Tab-separated table of C-alpha atoms in Angstrom:
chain	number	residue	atom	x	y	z
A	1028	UNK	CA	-91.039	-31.163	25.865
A	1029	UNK	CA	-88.884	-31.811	28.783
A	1030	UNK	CA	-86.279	-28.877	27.196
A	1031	UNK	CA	-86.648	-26.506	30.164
A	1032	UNK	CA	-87.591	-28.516	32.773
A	1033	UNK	CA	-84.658	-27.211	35.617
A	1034	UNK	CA	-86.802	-28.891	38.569
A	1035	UNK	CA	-85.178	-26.540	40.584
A	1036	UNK	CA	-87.667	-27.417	44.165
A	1037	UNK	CA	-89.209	-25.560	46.976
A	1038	UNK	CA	-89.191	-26.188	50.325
A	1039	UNK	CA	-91.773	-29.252	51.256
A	1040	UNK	CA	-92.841	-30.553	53.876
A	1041	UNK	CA	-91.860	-34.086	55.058
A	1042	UNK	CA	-94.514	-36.584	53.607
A	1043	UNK	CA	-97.580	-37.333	56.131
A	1044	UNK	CA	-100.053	-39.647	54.630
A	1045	UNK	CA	-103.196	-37.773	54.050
A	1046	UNK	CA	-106.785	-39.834	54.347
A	1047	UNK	CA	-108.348	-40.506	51.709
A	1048	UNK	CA	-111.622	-39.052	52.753
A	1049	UNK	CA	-110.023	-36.102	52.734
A	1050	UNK	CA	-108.357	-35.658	49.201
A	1051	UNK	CA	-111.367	-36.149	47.628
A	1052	UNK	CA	-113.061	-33.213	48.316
A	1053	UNK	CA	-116.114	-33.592	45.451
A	1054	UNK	CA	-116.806	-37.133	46.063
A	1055	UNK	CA	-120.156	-38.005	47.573
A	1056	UNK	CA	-121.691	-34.288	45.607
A	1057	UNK	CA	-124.407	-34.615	43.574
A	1058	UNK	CA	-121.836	-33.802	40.180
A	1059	UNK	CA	-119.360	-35.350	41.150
A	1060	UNK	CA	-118.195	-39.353	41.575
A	1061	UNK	CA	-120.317	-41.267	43.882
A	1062	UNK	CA	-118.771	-42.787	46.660
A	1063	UNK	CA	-118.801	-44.770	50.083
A	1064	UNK	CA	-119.065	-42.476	52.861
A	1065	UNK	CA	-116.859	-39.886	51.116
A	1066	UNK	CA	-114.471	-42.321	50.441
A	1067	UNK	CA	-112.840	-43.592	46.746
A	1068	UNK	CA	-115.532	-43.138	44.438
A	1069	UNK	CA	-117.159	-46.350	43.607
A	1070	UNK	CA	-119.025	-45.003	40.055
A	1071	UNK	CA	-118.476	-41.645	37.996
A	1072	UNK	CA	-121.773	-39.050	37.109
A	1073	UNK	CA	-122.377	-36.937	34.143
A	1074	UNK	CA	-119.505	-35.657	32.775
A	1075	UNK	CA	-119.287	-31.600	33.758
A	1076	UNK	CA	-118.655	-30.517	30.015
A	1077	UNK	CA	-114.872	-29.527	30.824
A	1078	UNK	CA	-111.664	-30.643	32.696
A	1079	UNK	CA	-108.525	-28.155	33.084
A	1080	UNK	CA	-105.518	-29.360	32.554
A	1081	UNK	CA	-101.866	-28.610	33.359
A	1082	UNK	CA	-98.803	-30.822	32.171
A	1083	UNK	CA	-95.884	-30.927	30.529
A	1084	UNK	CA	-95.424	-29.078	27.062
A	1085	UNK	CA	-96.094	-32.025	24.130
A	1086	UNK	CA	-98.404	-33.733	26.640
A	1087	UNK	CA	-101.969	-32.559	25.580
A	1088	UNK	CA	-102.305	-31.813	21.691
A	1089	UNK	CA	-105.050	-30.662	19.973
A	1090	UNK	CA	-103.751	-29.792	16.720
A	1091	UNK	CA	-102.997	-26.535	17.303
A	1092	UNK	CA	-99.004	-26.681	17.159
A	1093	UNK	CA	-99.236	-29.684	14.505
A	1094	UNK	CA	-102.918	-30.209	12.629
A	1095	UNK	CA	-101.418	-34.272	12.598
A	1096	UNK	CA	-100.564	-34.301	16.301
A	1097	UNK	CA	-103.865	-34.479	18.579
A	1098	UNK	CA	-105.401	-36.689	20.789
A	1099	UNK	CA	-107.591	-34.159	22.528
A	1100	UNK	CA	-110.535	-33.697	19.775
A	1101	UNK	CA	-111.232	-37.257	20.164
A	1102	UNK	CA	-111.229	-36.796	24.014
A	1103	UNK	CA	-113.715	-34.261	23.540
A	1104	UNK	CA	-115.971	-35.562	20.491
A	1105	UNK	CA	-116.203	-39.102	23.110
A	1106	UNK	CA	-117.128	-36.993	26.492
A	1107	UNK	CA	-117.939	-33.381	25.876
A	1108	UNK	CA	-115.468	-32.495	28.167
A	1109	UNK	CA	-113.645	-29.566	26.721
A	1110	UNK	CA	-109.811	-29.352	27.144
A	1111	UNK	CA	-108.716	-26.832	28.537
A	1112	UNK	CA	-104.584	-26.865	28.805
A	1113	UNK	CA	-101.517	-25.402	30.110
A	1114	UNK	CA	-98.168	-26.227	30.121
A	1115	UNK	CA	-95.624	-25.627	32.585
A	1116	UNK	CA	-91.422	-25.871	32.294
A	1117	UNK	CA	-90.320	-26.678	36.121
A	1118	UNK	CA	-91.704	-29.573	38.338
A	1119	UNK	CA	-91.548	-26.304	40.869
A	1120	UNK	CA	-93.582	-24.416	38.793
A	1121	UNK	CA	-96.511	-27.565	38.113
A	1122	UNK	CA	-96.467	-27.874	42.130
A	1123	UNK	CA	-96.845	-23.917	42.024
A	1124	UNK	CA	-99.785	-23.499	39.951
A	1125	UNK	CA	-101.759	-26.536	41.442
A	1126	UNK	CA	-101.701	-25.091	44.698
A	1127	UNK	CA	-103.003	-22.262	43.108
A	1128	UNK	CA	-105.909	-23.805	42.327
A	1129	UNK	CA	-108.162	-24.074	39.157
A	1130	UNK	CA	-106.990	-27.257	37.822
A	1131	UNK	CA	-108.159	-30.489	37.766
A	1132	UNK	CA	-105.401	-32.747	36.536
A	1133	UNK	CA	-101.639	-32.703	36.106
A	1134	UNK	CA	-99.359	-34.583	34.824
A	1135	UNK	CA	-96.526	-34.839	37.433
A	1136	UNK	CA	-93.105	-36.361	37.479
A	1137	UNK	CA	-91.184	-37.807	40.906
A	1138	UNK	CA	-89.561	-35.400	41.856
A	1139	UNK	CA	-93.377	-33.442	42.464
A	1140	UNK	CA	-95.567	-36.101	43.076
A	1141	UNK	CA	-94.619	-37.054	46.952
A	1142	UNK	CA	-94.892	-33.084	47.494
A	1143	UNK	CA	-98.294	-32.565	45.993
A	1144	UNK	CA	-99.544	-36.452	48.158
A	1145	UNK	CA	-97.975	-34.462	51.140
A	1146	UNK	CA	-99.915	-31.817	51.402
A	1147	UNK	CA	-102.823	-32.775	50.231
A	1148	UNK	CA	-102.940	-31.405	46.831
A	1149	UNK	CA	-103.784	-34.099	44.764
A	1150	UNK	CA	-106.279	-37.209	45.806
A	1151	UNK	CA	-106.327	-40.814	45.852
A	1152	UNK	CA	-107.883	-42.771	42.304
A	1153	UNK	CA	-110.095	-45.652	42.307
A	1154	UNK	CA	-107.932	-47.735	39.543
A	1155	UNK	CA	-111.576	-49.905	38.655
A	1156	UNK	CA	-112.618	-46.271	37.678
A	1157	UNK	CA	-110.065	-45.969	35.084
A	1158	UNK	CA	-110.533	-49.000	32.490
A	1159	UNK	CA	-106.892	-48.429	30.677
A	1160	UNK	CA	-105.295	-49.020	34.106
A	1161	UNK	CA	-106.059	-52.846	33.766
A	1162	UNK	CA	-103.239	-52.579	30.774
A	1163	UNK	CA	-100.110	-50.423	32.467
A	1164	UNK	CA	-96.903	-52.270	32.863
A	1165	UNK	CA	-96.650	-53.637	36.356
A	1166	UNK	CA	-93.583	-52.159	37.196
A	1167	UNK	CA	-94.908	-48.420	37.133
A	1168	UNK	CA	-97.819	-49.440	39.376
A	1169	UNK	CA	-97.675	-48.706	43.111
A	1170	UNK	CA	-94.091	-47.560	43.284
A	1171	UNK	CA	-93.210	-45.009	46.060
A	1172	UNK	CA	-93.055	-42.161	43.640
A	1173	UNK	CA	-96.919	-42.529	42.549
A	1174	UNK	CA	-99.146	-44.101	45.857
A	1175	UNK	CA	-98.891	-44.281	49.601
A	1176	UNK	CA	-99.528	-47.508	51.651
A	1177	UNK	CA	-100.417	-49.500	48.440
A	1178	UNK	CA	-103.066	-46.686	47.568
A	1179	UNK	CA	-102.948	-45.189	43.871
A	1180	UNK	CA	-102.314	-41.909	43.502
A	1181	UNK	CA	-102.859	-41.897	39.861
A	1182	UNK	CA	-102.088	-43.467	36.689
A	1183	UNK	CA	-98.455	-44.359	34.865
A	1184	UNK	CA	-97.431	-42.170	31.771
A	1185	UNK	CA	-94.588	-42.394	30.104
A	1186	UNK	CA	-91.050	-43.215	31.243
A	1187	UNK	CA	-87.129	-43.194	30.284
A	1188	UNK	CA	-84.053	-43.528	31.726
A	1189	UNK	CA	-81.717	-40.893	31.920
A	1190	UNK	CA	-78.589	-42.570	29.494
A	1191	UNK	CA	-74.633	-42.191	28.794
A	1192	UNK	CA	-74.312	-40.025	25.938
A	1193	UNK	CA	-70.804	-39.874	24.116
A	1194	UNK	CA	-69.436	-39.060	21.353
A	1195	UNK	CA	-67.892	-42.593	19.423
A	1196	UNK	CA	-64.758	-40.873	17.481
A	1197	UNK	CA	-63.643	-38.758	20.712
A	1198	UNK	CA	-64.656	-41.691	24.091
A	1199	UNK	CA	-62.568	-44.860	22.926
A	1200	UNK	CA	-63.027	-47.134	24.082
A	1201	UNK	CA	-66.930	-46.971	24.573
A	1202	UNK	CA	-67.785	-46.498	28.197
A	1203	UNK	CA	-69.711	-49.099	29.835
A	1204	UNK	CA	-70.045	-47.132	33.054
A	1205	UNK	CA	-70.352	-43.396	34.760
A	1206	UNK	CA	-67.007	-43.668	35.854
A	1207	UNK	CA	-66.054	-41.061	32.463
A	1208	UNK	CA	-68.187	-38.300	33.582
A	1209	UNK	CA	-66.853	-38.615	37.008
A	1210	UNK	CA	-63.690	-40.419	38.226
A	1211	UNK	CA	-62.308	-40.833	34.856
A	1212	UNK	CA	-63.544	-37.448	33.604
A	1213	UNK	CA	-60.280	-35.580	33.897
A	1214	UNK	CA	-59.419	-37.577	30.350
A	1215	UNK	CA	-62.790	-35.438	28.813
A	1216	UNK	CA	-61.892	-31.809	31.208
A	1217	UNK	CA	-64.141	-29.181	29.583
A	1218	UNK	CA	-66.376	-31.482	27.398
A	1219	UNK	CA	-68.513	-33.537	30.164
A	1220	UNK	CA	-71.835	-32.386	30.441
A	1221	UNK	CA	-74.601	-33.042	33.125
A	1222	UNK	CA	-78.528	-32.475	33.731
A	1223	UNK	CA	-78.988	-29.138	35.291
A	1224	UNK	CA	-81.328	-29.866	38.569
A	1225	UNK	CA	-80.407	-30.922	42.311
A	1226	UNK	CA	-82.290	-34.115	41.780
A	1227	UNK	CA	-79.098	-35.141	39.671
A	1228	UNK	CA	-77.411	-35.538	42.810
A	1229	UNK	CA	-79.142	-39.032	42.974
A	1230	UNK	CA	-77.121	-39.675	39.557
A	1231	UNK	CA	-73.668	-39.670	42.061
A	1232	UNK	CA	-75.437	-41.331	44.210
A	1233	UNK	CA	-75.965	-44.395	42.308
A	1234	UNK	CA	-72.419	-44.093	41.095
A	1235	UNK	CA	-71.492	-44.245	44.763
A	1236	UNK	CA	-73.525	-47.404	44.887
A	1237	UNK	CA	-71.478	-49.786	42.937
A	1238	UNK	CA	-68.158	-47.617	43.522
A	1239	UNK	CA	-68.507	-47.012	47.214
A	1240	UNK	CA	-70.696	-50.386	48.688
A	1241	UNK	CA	-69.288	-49.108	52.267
A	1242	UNK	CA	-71.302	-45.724	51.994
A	1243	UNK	CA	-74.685	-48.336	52.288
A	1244	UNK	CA	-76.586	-46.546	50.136
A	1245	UNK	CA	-79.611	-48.499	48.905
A	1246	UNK	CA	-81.903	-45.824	47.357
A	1247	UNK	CA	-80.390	-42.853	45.523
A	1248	UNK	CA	-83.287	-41.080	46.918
A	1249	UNK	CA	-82.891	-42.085	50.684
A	1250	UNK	CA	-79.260	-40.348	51.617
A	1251	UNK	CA	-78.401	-39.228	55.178
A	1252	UNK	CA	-76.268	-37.078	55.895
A	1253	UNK	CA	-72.518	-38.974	55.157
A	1254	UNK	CA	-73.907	-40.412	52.001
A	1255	UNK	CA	-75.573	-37.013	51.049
A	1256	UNK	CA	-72.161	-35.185	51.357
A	1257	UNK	CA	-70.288	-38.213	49.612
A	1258	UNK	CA	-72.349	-37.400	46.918
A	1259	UNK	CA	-72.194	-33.646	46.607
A	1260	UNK	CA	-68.252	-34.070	47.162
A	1261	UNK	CA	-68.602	-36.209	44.317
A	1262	UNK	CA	-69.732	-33.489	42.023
A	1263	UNK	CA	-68.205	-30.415	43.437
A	1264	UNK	CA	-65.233	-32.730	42.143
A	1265	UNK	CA	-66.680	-33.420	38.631
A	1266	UNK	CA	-68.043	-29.225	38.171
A	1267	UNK	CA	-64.446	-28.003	37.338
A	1268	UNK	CA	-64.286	-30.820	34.128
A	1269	UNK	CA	-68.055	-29.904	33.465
A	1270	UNK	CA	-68.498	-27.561	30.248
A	1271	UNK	CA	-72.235	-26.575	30.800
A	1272	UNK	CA	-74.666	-28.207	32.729
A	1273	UNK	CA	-77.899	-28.567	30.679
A	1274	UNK	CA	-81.910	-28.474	30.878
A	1275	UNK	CA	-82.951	-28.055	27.242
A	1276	UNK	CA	-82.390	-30.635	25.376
A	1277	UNK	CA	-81.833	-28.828	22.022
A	1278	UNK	CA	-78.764	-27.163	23.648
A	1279	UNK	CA	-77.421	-30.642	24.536
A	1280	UNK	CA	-77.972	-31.580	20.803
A	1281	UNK	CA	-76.040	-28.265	19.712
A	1282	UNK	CA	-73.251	-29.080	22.176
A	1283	UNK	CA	-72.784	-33.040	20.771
A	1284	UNK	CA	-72.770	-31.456	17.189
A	1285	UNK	CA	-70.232	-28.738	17.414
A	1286	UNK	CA	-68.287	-31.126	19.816
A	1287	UNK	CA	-68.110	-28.812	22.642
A	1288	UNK	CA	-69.882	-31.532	24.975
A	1289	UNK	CA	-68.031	-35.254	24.520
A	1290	UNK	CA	-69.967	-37.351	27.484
A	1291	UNK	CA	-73.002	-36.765	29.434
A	1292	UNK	CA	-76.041	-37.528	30.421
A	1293	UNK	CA	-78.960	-37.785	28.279
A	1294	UNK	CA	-82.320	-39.164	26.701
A	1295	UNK	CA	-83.149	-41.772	24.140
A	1296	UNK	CA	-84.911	-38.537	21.794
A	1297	UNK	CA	-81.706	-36.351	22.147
A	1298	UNK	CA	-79.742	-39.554	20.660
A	1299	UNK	CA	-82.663	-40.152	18.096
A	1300	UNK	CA	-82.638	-36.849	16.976
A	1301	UNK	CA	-78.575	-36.719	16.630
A	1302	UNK	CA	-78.422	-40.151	14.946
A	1303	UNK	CA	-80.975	-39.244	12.810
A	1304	UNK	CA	-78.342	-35.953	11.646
A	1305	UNK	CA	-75.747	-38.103	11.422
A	1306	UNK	CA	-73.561	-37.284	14.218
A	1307	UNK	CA	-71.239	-39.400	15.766
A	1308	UNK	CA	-72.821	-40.386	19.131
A	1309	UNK	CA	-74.055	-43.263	20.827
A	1310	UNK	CA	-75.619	-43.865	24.365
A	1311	UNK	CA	-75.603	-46.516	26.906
A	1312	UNK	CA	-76.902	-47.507	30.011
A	1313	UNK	CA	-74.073	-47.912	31.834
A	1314	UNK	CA	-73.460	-50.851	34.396
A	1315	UNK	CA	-74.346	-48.909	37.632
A	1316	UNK	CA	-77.908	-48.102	36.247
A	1317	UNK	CA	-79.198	-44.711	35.912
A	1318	UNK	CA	-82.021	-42.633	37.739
A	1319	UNK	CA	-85.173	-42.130	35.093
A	1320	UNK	CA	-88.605	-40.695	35.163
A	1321	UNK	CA	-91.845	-42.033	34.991
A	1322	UNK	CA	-94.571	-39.566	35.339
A	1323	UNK	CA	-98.093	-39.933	36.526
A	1324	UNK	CA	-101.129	-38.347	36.229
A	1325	UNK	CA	-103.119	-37.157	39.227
A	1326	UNK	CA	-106.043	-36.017	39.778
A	1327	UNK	CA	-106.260	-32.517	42.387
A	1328	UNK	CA	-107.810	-33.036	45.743
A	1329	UNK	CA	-109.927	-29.486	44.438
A	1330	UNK	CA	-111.129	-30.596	40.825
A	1331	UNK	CA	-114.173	-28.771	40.233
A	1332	UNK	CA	-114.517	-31.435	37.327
A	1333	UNK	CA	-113.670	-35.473	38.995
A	1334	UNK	CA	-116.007	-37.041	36.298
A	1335	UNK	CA	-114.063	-35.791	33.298
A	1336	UNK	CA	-110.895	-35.950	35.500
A	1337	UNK	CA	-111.368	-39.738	35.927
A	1338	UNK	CA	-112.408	-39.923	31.657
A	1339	UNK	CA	-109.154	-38.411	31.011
A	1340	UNK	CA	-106.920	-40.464	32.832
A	1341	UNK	CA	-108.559	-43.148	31.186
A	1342	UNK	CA	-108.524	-41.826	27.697
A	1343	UNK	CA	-104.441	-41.026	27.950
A	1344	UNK	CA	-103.699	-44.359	29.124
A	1345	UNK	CA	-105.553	-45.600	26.826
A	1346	UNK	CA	-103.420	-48.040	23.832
A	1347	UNK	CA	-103.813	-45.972	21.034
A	1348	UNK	CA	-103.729	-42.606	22.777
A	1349	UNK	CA	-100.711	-43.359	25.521
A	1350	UNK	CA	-98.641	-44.280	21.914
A	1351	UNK	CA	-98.818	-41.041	20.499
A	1352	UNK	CA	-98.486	-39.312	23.579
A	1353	UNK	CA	-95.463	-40.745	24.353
A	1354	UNK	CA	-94.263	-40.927	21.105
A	1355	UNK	CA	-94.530	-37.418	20.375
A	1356	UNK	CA	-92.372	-36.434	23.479
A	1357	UNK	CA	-89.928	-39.387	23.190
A	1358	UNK	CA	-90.793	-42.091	25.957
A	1359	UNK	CA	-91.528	-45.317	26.486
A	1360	UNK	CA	-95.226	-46.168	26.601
A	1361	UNK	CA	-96.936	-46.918	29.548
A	1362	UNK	CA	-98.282	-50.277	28.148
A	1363	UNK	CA	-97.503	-53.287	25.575
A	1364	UNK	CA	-100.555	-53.014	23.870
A	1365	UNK	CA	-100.080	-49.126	23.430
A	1366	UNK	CA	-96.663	-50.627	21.419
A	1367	UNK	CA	-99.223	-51.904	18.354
A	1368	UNK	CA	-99.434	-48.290	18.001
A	1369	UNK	CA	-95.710	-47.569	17.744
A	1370	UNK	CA	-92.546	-48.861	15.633
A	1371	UNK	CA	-89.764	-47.676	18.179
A	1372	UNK	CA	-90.889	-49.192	21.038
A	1373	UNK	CA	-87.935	-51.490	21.259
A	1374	UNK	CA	-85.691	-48.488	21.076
A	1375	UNK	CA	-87.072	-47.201	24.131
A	1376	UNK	CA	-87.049	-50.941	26.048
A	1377	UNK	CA	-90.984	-50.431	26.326
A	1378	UNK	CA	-91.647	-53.178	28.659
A	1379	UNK	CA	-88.501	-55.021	28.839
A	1380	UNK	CA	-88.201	-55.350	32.822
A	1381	UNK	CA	-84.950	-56.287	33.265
A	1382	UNK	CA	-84.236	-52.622	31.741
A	1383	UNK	CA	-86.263	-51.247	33.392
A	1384	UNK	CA	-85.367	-52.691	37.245
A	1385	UNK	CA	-81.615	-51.094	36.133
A	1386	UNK	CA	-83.570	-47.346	36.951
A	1387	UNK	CA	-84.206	-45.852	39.731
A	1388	UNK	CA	-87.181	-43.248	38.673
A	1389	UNK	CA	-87.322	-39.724	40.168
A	1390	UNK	CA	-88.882	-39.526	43.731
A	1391	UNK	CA	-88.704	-36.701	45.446
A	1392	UNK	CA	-86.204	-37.208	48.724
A	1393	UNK	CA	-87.849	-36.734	52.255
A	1394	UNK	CA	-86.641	-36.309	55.540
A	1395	UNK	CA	-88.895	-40.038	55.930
A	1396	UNK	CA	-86.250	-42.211	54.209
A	1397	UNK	CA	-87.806	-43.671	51.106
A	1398	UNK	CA	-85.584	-46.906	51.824
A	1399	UNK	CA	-87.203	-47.573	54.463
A	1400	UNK	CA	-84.630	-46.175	57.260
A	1401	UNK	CA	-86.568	-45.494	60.804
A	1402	UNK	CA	-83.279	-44.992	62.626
A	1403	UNK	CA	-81.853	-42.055	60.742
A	1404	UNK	CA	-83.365	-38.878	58.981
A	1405	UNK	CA	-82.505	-38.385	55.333
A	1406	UNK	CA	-81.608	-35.190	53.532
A	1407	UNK	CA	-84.809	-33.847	52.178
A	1408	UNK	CA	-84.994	-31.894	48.894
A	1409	UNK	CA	-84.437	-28.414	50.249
A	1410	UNK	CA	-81.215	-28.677	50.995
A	1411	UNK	CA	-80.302	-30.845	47.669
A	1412	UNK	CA	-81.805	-27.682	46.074
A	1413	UNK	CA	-79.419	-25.859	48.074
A	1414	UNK	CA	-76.411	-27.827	47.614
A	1415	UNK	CA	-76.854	-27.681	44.125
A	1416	UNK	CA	-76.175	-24.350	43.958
A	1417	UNK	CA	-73.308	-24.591	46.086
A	1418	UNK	CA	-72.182	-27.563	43.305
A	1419	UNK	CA	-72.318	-25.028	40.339
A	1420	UNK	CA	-70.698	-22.150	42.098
């Protein structure tokens, strides 16, 4: 799961859209998708007999770690393509090993993707390729974190907001906004908790939003230089009331339980899992909104296997398949119709877009301003990496 993912980031370069023609390095080859002048493929070939894989632990099962949890046998009983999977624990480490080569899909959250488009690591999709697209929620389609000029870059996963965690018999009276775990969280000194990673920045940042209007920040992602360094002021203020800044998630469930962590941030599973042991918590999306995730999977500009590339994206989008996915690691589901496959989809808002319009999903910040800003340069994420550690001390 996402229990060690730090998403501590490299240095990257500023995002330069990359043709096409270019990404797709096996289109137009006599295995591989055939295509318009080595353009999107327009139809798939024979399936190569394997596809290599790298995502997020909890993402590919074969019934290895759990003989009821697996989705892959099926993906290989349908194609013949043979799984072959490895997990990774950073978004710096996933952007790491694809440039490495070897792999022809990952599954790769915001803060990654725009870094892997930028240099050309990944390649444009041909959606009419990928049948299951047809049935992904709207809102995860074509946002700035997953394509480029209205061009996919892949296809929706999962996604979750990251949510006000507190403890109900310590917080009175329940919070309805961020203001405890920053402003007000002198009243909690010692006992606040927050997600270990400089893309939590963007969580001050859309505090600053509501509580600072004059700062103009319209993007949590997009910050230039005064609204950067409101931001980091902002939590260099917060660190001394912080007890321990967190990345895996059972940790944060051992802090709510032994009450050494009071208020925080969060997700839905880590409140599933403590409500389930009875503890005394509750969470919230709180009234500013909250940054999220929604992760995509891409297919690499190398893959030495595009047809079975292109059958998995399909396959994990697919209704049944995207609800135990995403089940398993504690998401919403990518689609409604993947919800007749789930019972707790309504726990997770799974489809409700109001909910969803109240996150701001990880994108990786660039010196281009993702708001759309021509007239100034925004901070890009090397130096939020490096101001994070100047944050923690």
């Amino acid at each position: 799961m996402r229990n060690t993912a730090s998403r501590r980031s490299a240095i990257f370069a500023a995002l330069a859209i990359v043709s096409t023609t270019a990404l797709l390095t096996a289109c137009g080859t006599a295995s591989g998708p055939g295509g318009d002048d080595g353009g999107l493929p327009t139809e798939l070939g024979d399936f190569e007999g394997s596809v290599s894989i790298l995502a997020w632990p909890g993402y590919v099962e074969d019934g290895s770690n759990d003989p009821a949890v697996d989705w892959v046998s099926g993906f290989e009983d349908e194609t013949g393509c043979m799984v072959d999977a490895q997990a990774y624990g950073t978004s710096d480490e996933a952007v790491n090993l694809v440039r490495s080569g070897g792999y022809d899909v990952v599954a790769a959250s915001g803060d990654a993707t725009l870094r892997l488009i930028a240099a050309g690591d990944v390649a444009a999709v041909n959606t009419d390729l990928i049948p299951s697209y047809d049935g992904v929620f709207d809102f995860l389609k074509e946002q700035e974190w997953n394509s480029v000029d209205g061009q996919s870059y892949g296809v929706p996963h999962g996604y979750g907001a990251n949510l006000l965690l507190y403890n109900t018999e310590v917080v009175n009276p329940a919070p309805t906004s961020w203001d405890v775990v920053f402003d007000g969280a002198s009243a909690y000194s010692g006992k606040i908790t927050a997600y270990d990673s400089p893309i939590y920045i963007a969580d001050a940042a859309v505090y600053l939003m509501a509580h600072q209007p004059e700062l103009g920040i319209e993007n949590p992602y997009a910050l230039d230089e005064e609204q950067f360094q409101a931001a980091v002021d902002l939590l260099k203020a917060q660190r001394e009331h912080v007890g321990e800044y967190w990345s895996d998630y059972l940790k944060e469930i051992q802090a709510f339980q032994t009450g050494d962590s009071v208020a925080g941030t969060t997700w839905q599973v880590i409140q599933n899992v403590l409500e389930g042991e009875g503890a005394t918590t509750a969470v919230v999306l709180p009234e500013e909104g909250a940054t999220g995730w929604s992760d995509t999977w891409m297919i690499t500009s190398d893959a030495e296997n595009p047809n079975c590339a292109y059958a998995w994206l399909d396959w994990i989008a697919s209704p049944e398949v995207n609800a135990q996915a995403t089940a398993y690691f504690g998401e919403a589901p990518s689609s409604e119709a993947a919800c007749d496959f789930r019972d707790d989809c309504e726990a997770y808002h799974a489809g409700d877009e109001e909910y969803a319009s109240q996150i701001w999903y990880w994108t990786t910040p660039i010196a281009d301003c993702v708001d759309g800003r021509t007239d100034v340069e925004c901070v890009d994420y090397a130096a939020w990496t490096e101001a994070w550690s100047e944050i923690k001390g």
